[in-house]
PDB file of C-alpha atoms in Angstrom:
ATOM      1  CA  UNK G   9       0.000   0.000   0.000  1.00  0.00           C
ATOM      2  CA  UNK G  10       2.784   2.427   0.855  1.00  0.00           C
ATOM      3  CA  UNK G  11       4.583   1.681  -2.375  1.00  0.00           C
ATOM      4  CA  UNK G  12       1.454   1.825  -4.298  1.00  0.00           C
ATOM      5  CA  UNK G  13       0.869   5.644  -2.412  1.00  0.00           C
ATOM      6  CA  UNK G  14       4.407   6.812  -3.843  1.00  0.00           C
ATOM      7  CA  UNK G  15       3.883   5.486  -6.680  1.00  0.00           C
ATOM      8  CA  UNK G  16       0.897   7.999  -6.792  1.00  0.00           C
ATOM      9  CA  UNK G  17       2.204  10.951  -5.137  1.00  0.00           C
ATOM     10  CA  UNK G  18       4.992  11.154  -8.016  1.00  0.00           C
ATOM     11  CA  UNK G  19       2.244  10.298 -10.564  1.00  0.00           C
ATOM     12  CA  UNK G  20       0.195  13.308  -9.599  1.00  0.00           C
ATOM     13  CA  UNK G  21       3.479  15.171  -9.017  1.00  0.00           C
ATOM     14  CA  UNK G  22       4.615  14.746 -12.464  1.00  0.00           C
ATOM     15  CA  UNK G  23       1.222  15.420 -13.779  1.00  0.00           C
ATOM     16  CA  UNK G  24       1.185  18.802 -11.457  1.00  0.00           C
ATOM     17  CA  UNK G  25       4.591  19.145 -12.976  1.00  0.00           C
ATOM     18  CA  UNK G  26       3.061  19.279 -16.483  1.00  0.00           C
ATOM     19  CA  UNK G  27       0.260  21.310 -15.928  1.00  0.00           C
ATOM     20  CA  UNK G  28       2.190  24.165 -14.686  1.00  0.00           C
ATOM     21  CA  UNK G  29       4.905  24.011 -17.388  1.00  0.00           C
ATOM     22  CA  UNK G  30       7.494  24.757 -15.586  1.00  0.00           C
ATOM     23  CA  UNK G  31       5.562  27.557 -13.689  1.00  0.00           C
ATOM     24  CA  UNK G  32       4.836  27.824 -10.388  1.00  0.00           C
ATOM     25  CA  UNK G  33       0.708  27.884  -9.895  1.00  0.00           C
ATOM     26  CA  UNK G  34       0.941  31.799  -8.048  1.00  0.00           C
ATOM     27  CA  UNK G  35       2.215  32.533 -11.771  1.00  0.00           C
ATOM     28  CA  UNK G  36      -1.037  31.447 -13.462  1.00  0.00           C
ATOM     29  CA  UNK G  37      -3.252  32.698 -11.100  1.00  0.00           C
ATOM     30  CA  UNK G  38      -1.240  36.167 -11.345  1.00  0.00           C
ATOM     31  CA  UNK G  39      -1.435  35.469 -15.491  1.00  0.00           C
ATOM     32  CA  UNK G  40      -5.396  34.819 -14.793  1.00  0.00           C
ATOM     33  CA  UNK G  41      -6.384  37.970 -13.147  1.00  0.00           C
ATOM     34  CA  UNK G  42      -4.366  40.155 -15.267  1.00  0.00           C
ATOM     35  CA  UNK G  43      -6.154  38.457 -18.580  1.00  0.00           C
ATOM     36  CA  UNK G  44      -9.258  39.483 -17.076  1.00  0.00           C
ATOM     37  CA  UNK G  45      -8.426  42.786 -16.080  1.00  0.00           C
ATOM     38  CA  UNK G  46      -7.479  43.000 -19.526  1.00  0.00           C
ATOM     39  CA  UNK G  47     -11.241  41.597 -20.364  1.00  0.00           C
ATOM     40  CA  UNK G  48     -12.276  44.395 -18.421  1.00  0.00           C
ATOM     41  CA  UNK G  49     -10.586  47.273 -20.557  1.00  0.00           C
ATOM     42  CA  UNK G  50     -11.432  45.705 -23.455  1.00  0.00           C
ATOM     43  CA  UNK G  51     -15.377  45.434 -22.774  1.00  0.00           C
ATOM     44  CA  UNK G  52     -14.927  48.952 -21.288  1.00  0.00           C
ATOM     45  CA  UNK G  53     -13.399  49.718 -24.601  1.00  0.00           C
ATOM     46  CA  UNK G  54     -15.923  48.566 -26.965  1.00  0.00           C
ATOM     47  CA  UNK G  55     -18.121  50.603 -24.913  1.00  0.00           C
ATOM     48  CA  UNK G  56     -16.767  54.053 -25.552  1.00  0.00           C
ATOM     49  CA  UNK G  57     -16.097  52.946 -29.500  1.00  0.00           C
ATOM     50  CA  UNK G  58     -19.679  52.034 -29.106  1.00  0.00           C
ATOM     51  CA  UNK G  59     -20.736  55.110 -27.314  1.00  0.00           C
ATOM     52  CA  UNK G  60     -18.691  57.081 -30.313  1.00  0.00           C
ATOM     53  CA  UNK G  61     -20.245  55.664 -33.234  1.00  0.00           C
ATOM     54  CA  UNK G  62     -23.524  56.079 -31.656  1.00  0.00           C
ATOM     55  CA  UNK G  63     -22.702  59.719 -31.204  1.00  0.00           C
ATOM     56  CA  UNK G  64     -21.472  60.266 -34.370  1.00  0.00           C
ATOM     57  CA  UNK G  65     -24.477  59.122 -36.429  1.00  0.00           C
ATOM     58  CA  UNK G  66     -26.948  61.170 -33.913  1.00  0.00           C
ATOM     59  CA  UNK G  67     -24.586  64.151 -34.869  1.00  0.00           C
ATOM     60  CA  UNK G  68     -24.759  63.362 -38.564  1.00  0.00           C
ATOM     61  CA  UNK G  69     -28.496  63.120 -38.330  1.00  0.00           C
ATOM     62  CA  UNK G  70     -28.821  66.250 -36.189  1.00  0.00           C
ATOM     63  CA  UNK G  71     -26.671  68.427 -38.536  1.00  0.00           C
ATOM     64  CA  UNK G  72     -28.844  66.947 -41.245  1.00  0.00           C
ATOM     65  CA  UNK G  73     -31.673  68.613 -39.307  1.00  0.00           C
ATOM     66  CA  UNK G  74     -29.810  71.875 -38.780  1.00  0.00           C
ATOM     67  CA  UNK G  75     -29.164  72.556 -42.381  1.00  0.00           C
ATOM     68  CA  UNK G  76     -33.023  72.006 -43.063  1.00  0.00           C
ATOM     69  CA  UNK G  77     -33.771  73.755 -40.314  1.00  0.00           C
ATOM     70  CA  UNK G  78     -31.290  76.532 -41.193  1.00  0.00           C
ATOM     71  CA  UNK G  79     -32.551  76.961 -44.645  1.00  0.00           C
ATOM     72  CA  UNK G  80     -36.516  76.934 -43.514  1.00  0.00           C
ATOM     73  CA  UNK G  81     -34.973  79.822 -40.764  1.00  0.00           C
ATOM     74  CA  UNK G  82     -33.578  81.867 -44.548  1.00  0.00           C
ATOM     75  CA  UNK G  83     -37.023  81.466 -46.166  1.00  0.00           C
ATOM     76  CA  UNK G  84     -39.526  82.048 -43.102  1.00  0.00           C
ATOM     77  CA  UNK G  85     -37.464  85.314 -43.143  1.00  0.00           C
ATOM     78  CA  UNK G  86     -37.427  86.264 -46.578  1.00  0.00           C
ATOM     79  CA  UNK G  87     -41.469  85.439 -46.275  1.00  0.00           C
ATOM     80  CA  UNK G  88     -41.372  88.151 -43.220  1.00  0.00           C
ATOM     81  CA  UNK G  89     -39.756  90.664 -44.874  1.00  0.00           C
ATOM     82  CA  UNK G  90     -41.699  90.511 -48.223  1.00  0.00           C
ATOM     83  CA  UNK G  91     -45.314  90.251 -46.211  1.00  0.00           C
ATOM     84  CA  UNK G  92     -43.770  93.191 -43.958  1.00  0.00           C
ATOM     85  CA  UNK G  93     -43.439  95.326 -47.384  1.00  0.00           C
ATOM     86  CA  UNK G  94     -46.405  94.345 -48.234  1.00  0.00           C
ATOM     87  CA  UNK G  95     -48.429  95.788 -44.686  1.00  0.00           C
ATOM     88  CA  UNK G  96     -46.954  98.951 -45.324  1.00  0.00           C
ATOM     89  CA  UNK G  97     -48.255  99.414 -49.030  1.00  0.00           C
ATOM     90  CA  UNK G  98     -51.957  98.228 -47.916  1.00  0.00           C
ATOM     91  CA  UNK G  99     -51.252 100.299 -44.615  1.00  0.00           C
ATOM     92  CA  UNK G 100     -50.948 103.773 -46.832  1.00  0.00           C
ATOM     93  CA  UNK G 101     -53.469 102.093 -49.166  1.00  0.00           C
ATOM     94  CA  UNK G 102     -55.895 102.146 -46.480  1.00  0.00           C
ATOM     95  CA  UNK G 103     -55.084 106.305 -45.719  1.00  0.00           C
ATOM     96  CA  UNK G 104     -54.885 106.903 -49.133  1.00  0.00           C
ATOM     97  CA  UNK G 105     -58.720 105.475 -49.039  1.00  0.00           C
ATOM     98  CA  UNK G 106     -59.590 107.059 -46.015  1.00  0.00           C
ATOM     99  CA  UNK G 107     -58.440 110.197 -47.323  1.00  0.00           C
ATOM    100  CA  UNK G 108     -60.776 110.198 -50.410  1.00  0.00           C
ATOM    101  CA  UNK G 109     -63.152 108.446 -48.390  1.00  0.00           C
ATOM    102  CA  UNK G 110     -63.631 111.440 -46.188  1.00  0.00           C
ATOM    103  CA  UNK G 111     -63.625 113.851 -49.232  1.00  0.00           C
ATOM    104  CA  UNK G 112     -66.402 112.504 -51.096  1.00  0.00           C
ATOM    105  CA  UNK G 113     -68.106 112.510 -48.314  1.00  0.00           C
ATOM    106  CA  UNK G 114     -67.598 116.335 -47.349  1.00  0.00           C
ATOM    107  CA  UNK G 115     -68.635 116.593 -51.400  1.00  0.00           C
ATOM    108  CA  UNK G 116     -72.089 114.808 -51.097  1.00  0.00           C
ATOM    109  CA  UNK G 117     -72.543 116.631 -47.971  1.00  0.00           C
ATOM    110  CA  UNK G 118     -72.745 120.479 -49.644  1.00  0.00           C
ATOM    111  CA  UNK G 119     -75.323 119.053 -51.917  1.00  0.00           C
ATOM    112  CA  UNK G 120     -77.359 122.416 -51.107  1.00  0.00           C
ATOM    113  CA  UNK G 121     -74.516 124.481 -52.582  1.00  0.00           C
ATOM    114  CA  UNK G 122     -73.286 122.594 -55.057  1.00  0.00           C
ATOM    115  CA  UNK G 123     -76.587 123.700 -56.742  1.00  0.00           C
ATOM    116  CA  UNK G 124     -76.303 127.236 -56.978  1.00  0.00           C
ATOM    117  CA  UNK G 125     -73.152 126.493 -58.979  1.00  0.00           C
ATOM    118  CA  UNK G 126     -73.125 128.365 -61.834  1.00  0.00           C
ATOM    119  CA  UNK G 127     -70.398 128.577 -64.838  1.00  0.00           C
ATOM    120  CA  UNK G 128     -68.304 131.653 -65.172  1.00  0.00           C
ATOM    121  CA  UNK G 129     -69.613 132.380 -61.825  1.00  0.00           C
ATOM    122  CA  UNK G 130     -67.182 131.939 -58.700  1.00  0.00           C
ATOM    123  CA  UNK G 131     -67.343 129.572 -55.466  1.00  0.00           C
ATOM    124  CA  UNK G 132     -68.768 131.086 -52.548  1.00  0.00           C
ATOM    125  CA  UNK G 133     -66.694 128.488 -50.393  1.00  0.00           C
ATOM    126  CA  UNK G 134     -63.575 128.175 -52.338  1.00  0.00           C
ATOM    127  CA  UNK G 135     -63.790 130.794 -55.244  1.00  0.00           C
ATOM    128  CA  UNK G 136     -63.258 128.344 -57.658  1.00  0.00           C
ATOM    129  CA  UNK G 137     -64.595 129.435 -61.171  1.00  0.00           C
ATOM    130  CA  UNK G 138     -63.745 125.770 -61.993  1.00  0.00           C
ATOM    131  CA  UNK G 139     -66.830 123.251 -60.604  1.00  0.00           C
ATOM    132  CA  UNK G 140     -66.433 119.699 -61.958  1.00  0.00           C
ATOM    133  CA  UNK G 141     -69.261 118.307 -59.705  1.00  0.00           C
ATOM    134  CA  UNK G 142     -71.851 121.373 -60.528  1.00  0.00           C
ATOM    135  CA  UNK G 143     -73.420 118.930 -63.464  1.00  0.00           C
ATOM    136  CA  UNK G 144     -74.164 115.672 -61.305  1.00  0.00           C
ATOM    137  CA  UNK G 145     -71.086 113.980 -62.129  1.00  0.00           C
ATOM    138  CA  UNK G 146     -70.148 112.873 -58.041  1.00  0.00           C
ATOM    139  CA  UNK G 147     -67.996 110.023 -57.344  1.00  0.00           C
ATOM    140  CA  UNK G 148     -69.745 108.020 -55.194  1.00  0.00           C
ATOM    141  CA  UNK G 149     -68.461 107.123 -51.968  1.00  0.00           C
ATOM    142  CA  UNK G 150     -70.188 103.634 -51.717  1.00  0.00           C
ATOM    143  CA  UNK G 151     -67.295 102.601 -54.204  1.00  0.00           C
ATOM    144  CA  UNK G 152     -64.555 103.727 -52.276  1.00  0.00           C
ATOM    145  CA  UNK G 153     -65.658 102.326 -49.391  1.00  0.00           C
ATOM    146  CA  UNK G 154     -66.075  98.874 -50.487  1.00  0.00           C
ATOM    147  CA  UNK G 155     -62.446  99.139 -51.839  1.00  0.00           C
ATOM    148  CA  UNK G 156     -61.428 100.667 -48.518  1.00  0.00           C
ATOM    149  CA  UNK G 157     -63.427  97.216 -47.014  1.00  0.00           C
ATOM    150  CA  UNK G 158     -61.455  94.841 -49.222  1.00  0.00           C
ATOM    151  CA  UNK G 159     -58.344  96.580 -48.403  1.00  0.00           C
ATOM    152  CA  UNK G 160     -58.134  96.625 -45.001  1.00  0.00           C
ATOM    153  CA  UNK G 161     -59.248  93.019 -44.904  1.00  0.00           C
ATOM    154  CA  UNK G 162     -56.304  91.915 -46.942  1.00  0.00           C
ATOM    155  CA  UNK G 163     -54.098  94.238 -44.114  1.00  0.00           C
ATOM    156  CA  UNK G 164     -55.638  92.264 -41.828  1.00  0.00           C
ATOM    157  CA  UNK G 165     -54.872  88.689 -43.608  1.00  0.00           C
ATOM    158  CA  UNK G 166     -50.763  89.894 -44.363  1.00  0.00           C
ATOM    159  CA  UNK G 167     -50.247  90.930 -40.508  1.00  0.00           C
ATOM    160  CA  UNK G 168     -52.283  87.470 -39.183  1.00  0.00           C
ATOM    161  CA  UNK G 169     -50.162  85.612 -41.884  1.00  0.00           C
ATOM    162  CA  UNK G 170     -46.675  87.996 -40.406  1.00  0.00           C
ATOM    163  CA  UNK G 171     -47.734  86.534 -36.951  1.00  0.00           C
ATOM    164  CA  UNK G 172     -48.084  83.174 -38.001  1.00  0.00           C
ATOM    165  CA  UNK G 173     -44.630  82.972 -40.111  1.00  0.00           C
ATOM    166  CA  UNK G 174     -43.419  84.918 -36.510  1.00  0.00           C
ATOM    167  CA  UNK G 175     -44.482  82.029 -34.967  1.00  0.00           C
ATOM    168  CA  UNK G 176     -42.847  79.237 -37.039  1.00  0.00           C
ATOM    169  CA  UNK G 177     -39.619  80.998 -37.317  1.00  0.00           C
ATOM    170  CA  UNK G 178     -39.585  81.295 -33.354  1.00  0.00           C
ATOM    171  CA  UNK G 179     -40.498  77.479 -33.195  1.00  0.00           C
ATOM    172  CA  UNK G 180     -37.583  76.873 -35.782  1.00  0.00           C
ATOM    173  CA  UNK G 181     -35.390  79.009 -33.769  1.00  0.00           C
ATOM    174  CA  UNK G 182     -35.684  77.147 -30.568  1.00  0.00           C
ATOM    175  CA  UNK G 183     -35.598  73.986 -32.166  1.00  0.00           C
ATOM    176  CA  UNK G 184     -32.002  75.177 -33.587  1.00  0.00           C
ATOM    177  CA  UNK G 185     -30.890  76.067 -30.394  1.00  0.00           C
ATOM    178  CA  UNK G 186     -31.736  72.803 -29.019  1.00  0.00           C
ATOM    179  CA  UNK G 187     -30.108  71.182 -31.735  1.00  0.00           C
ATOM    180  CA  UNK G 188     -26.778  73.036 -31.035  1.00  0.00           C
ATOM    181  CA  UNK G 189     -26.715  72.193 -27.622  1.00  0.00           C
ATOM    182  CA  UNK G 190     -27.037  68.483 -28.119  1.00  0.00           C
ATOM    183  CA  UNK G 191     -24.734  68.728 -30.669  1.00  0.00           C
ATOM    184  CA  UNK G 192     -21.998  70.230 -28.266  1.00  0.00           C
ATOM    185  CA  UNK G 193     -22.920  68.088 -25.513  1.00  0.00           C
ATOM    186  CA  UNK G 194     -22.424  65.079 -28.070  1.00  0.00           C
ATOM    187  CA  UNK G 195     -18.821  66.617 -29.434  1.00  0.00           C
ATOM    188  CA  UNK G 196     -17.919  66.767 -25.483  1.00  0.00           C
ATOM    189  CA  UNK G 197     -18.899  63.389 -25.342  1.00  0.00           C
ATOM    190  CA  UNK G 198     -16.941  62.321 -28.401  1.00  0.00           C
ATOM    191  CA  UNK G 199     -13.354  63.980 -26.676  1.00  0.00           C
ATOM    192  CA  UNK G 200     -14.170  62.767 -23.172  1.00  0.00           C
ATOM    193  CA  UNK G 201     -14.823  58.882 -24.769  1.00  0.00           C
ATOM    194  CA  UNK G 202     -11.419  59.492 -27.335  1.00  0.00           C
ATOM    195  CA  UNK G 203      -9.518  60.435 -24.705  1.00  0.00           C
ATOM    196  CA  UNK G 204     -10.539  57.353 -22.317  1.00  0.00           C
ATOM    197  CA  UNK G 205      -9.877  55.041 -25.017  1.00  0.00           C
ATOM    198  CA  UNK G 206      -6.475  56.604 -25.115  1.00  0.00           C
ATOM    199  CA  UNK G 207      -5.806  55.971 -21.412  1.00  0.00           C
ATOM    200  CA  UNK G 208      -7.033  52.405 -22.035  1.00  0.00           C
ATOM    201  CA  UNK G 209      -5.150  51.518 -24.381  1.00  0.00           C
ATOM    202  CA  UNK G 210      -2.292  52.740 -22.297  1.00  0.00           C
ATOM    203  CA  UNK G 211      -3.372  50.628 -19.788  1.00  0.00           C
ATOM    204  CA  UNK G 212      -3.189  47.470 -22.552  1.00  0.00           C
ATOM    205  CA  UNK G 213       0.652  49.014 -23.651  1.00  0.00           C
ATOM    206  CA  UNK G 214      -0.857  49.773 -26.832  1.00  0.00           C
ATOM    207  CA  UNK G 215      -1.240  53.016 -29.029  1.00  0.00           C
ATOM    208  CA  UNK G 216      -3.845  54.001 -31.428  1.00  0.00           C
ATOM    209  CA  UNK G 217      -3.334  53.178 -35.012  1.00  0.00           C
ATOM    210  CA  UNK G 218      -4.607  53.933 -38.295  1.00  0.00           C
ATOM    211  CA  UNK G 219      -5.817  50.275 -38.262  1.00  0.00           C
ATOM    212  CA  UNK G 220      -9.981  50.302 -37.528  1.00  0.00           C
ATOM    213  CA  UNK G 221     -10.126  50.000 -33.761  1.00  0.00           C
ATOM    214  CA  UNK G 222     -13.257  47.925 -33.793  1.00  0.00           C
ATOM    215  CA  UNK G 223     -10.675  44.798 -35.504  1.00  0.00           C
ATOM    216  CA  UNK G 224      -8.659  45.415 -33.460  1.00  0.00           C
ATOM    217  CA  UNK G 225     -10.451  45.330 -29.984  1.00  0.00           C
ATOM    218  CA  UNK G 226     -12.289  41.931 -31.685  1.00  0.00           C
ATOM    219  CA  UNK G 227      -8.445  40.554 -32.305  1.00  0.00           C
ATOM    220  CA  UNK G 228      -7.251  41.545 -28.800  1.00  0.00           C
ATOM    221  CA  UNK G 229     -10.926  39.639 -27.224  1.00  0.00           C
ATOM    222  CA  UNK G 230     -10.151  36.667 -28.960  1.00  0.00           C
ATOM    223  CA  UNK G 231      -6.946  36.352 -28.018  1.00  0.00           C
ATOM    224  CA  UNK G 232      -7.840  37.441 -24.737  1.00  0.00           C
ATOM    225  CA  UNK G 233     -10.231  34.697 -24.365  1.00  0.00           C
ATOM    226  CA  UNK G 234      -8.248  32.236 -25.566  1.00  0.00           C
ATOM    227  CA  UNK G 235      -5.516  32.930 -23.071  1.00  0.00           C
ATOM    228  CA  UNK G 236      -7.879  33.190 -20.503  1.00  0.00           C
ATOM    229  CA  UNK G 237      -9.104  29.964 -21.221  1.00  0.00           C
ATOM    230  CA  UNK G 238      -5.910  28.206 -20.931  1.00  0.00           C
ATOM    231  CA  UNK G 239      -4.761  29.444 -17.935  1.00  0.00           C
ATOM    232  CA  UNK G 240      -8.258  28.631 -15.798  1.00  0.00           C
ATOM    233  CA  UNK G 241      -8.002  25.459 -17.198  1.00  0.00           C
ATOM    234  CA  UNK G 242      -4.221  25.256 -15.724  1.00  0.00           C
ATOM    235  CA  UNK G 243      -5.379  26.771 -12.190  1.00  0.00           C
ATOM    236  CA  UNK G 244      -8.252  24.622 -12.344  1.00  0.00           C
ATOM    237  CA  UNK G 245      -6.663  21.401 -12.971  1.00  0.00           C
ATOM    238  CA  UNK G 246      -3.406  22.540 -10.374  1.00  0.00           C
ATOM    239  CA  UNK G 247      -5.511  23.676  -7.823  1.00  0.00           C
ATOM    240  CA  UNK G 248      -7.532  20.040  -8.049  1.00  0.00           C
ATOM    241  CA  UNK G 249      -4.277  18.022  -8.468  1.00  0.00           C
ATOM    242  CA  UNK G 250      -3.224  19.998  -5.407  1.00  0.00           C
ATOM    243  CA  UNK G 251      -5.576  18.831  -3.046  1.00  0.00           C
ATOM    244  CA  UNK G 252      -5.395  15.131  -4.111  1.00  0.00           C
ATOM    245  CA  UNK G 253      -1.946  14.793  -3.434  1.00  0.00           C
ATOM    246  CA  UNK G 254      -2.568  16.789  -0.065  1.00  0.00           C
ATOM    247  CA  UNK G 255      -4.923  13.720   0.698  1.00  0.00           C
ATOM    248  CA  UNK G 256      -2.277  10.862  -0.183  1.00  0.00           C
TER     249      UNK G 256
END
């Protein structure tokens, strides 16, 4: 029985022997936890690439949004100023109106004396020998003031319409400043993230190359895993062959 018990102490010693490979089983376990610190950076990694290119296509999409945004801010303006223009010509249209408005009606009002008009003979209000409405022929007012109606209703529609294209613009104009912050909040983002990586990658002894980073992080996992694989299996088996000879 003895001999049979050496006989497997040095059996599992030799197999202990060529587990470790010539390594001492702190060694592995030392090799273990730095492969998954290393998994660690290198999930925390694809994160912040992750994170980046995320970022990127929200900024692409929002400066998409800008530029239509940015042109629709050109036209509502344009709109403004040319309805604005507009106001102002129906605005003296309408005193221009008012104006005759008022004078025909001062004109049908001295019926009385516009009938002891005579030709040759001069006005007793004005001393005109000139009188172009001493034959009947009165504008009427009734005409002017429907035209006066139709014109101040279209003032009316261009300064509503002003207010509404106000109102758009404004709308556009928030939504642009909204826009702009997000999109500096996402560039921040973008540097912070870079700038991580960078430190990570430090941490890993590696720099940044031209190569994509997205390979390369899916290189550096598998061989990652791989290692990491290996050497559980060698603590794993050590640690077990361990304790059996501790028994014999």
């Amino acid at each position: 029985d003895l001999q049979l018990m050496k006989e497997m102490f040095s059996g599992k010693e030799a197999e202990l022997k060529k587990t470790l490979d010539s390594r001492d089983l702190v060694s592995w376990r030392d090799e273990l936890t730095q492969i998954r610190e290393k998994e660690y950076l290198l999930e925390k990694l694809n994160e912040s690439v992750k994170l980046i290119k995320d970022s990127r296509e929200k900024l692409c999409k929002l400066n998409s949004r800008r530029s239509s945004l940015v042109s629709e801010e050109k036209d509502l303006q344009e709109q403004i100023s040319r309805k604005v223009v507009e106001s102002g010509s129906l605005e003296k249209e309408i005193k221009s109106l008012e104006t005759q408005l008022s004078l025909l009606n001062r004109i049908r009002d001295l019926e009385e004396a516009r009938c002891q008009l005579r030709d040759g003979e001069p006005c007793p209000l004005c001393g005109s020998m000139h009188h172009p409405y001493a034959q009947g022929n009165i504008p009427q007012p009734d005409q002017t003031r429907i035209m006066l109606d139709k014109v101040r209703d279209s003032f009316k529609s261009v300064n509503e319409e002003i207010s509404r294209i106000r109102i758009t613009l404004a709308e556009r104009q928030k939504e642009l400043e909204h826009i702009d912050a997000e999109c500096s909040e996402l560039n921040e983002k973008i540097v912070n993230e870079n700038a991580g990586i960078d430190e990570k990658l430090s941490g890993l002894s590696l720099q940044r190359s031209e190569d994509d980073i997205t390979e390369t992080l899916e290189r550096l996992r598998k061989e990652n895993e791989t290692g990491k694989s290996r050497a559980s299996n060698v603590v794993n088996t050590a640690e077990k062959l361990e304790k059996e000879i501790e028994k014999l």
